[in-house]
Amino acid sequence: MKEDMRSANPATGVRLLPWTGEGGKPCYLDTGGTGPVSRVADAVESVQLGMAGELLEHVADMLDDRRVTPAQLRFLLARMSEALTDVRRIAESRGARVPVLACGDSDQ
């Protein structure tokens, strides 16, 4: 694994992983995308996205409940911040792995 790289390049097979390394630095994997660490990363991303979805459902319920305390809302906001951080990292990782078409290339 490589850490603290400035960008991920799909042409080289470098992937931003869905967790951080020492000191919160990004972790990268230099891979073709089919190895065991890639499969673990895929599983972690799936769990993170599922948890974010469940959190959104919980948010809707809490916002409808007028008995929710400020402490509960702060706790919820902290979890939402964590989930959004995870989802952003996943989006950046997946976006960096999308192949870029050269001018004149098309899907047809």
mmCIF file of N, CA and C in Angstrom, residues 1 17-18 28-44:
data_model
loop_
_atom_site.group_PDB
_atom_site.id
_atom_site.type_symbol
_atom_site.label_atom_id
_atom_site.label_comp_id
_atom_site.label_asym_id
_atom_site.label_seq_id
_atom_site.Cartn_x
_atom_site.Cartn_y
_atom_site.Cartn_z
ATOM 1 N N MET A 1 0.827 -1.174 0.000
ATOM 2 C CA MET A 1 0.000 0.000 0.000
ATOM 3 C C MET A 1 0.870 1.236 0.000
ATOM 4 N N LEU A 17 -8.042 3.849 -0.956
ATOM 5 C CA LEU A 17 -8.752 2.884 -0.123
ATOM 6 C C LEU A 17 -9.753 3.582 0.791
ATOM 7 N N PRO A 18 -10.789 2.867 1.236
ATOM 8 C CA PRO A 18 -11.838 3.493 2.047
ATOM 9 C C PRO A 18 -11.489 3.631 3.529
ATOM 10 N N TYR A 28 -3.371 4.246 -0.299
ATOM 11 C CA TYR A 28 -3.544 3.856 -1.689
ATOM 12 C C TYR A 28 -3.050 2.434 -1.876
ATOM 13 N N LEU A 29 -3.662 1.758 -2.822
ATOM 14 C CA LEU A 29 -3.266 0.403 -3.162
ATOM 15 C C LEU A 29 -2.856 0.391 -4.626
ATOM 16 N N ASP A 30 -1.688 -0.125 -4.889
ATOM 17 C CA ASP A 30 -1.187 -0.260 -6.260
ATOM 18 C C ASP A 30 -1.557 -1.664 -6.721
ATOM 19 N N THR A 31 -2.649 -1.752 -7.494
ATOM 20 C CA THR A 31 -3.204 -3.061 -7.837
ATOM 21 C C THR A 31 -3.975 -3.025 -9.142
ATOM 22 N N GLY A 32 -4.258 -4.206 -9.644
ATOM 23 C CA GLY A 32 -5.125 -4.343 -10.807
ATOM 24 C C GLY A 32 -6.590 -4.407 -10.422
ATOM 25 N N GLY A 33 -6.874 -4.448 -9.123
ATOM 26 C CA GLY A 33 -8.256 -4.405 -8.674
ATOM 27 C C GLY A 33 -8.904 -5.740 -8.401
ATOM 28 N N THR A 34 -8.142 -6.831 -8.448
ATOM 29 C CA THR A 34 -8.759 -8.141 -8.255
ATOM 30 C C THR A 34 -8.193 -8.906 -7.070
ATOM 31 N N GLY A 35 -7.254 -8.332 -6.354
ATOM 32 C CA GLY A 35 -6.598 -9.028 -5.253
ATOM 33 C C GLY A 35 -7.407 -8.996 -3.965
ATOM 34 N N PRO A 36 -6.883 -9.645 -2.932
ATOM 35 C CA PRO A 36 -7.608 -9.726 -1.663
ATOM 36 C C PRO A 36 -7.828 -8.371 -0.986
ATOM 37 N N VAL A 37 -6.874 -7.456 -1.076
ATOM 38 C CA VAL A 37 -7.063 -6.142 -0.448
ATOM 39 C C VAL A 37 -8.144 -5.362 -1.193
ATOM 40 N N SER A 38 -8.192 -5.505 -2.507
ATOM 41 C CA SER A 38 -9.254 -4.850 -3.283
ATOM 42 C C SER A 38 -10.621 -5.387 -2.885
ATOM 43 N N ARG A 39 -10.708 -6.687 -2.657
ATOM 44 C CA ARG A 39 -11.988 -7.279 -2.249
ATOM 45 C C ARG A 39 -12.390 -6.795 -0.851
ATOM 46 N N VAL A 40 -11.431 -6.671 0.043
ATOM 47 C CA VAL A 40 -11.727 -6.129 1.377
ATOM 48 C C VAL A 40 -12.190 -4.678 1.245
ATOM 49 N N ALA A 41 -11.511 -3.903 0.408
ATOM 50 C CA ALA A 41 -11.898 -2.503 0.199
ATOM 51 C C ALA A 41 -13.317 -2.415 -0.361
ATOM 52 N N ASP A 42 -13.650 -3.288 -1.307
ATOM 53 C CA ASP A 42 -15.011 -3.310 -1.856
ATOM 54 C C ASP A 42 -16.031 -3.604 -0.757
ATOM 55 N N ALA A 43 -15.710 -4.571 0.108
ATOM 56 C CA ALA A 43 -16.620 -4.933 1.199
ATOM 57 C C ALA A 43 -16.768 -3.782 2.190
ATOM 58 N N VAL A 44 -15.667 -3.115 2.516
ATOM 59 C CA VAL A 44 -15.718 -1.976 3.443
ATOM 60 C C VAL A 44 -16.563 -0.855 2.842
#
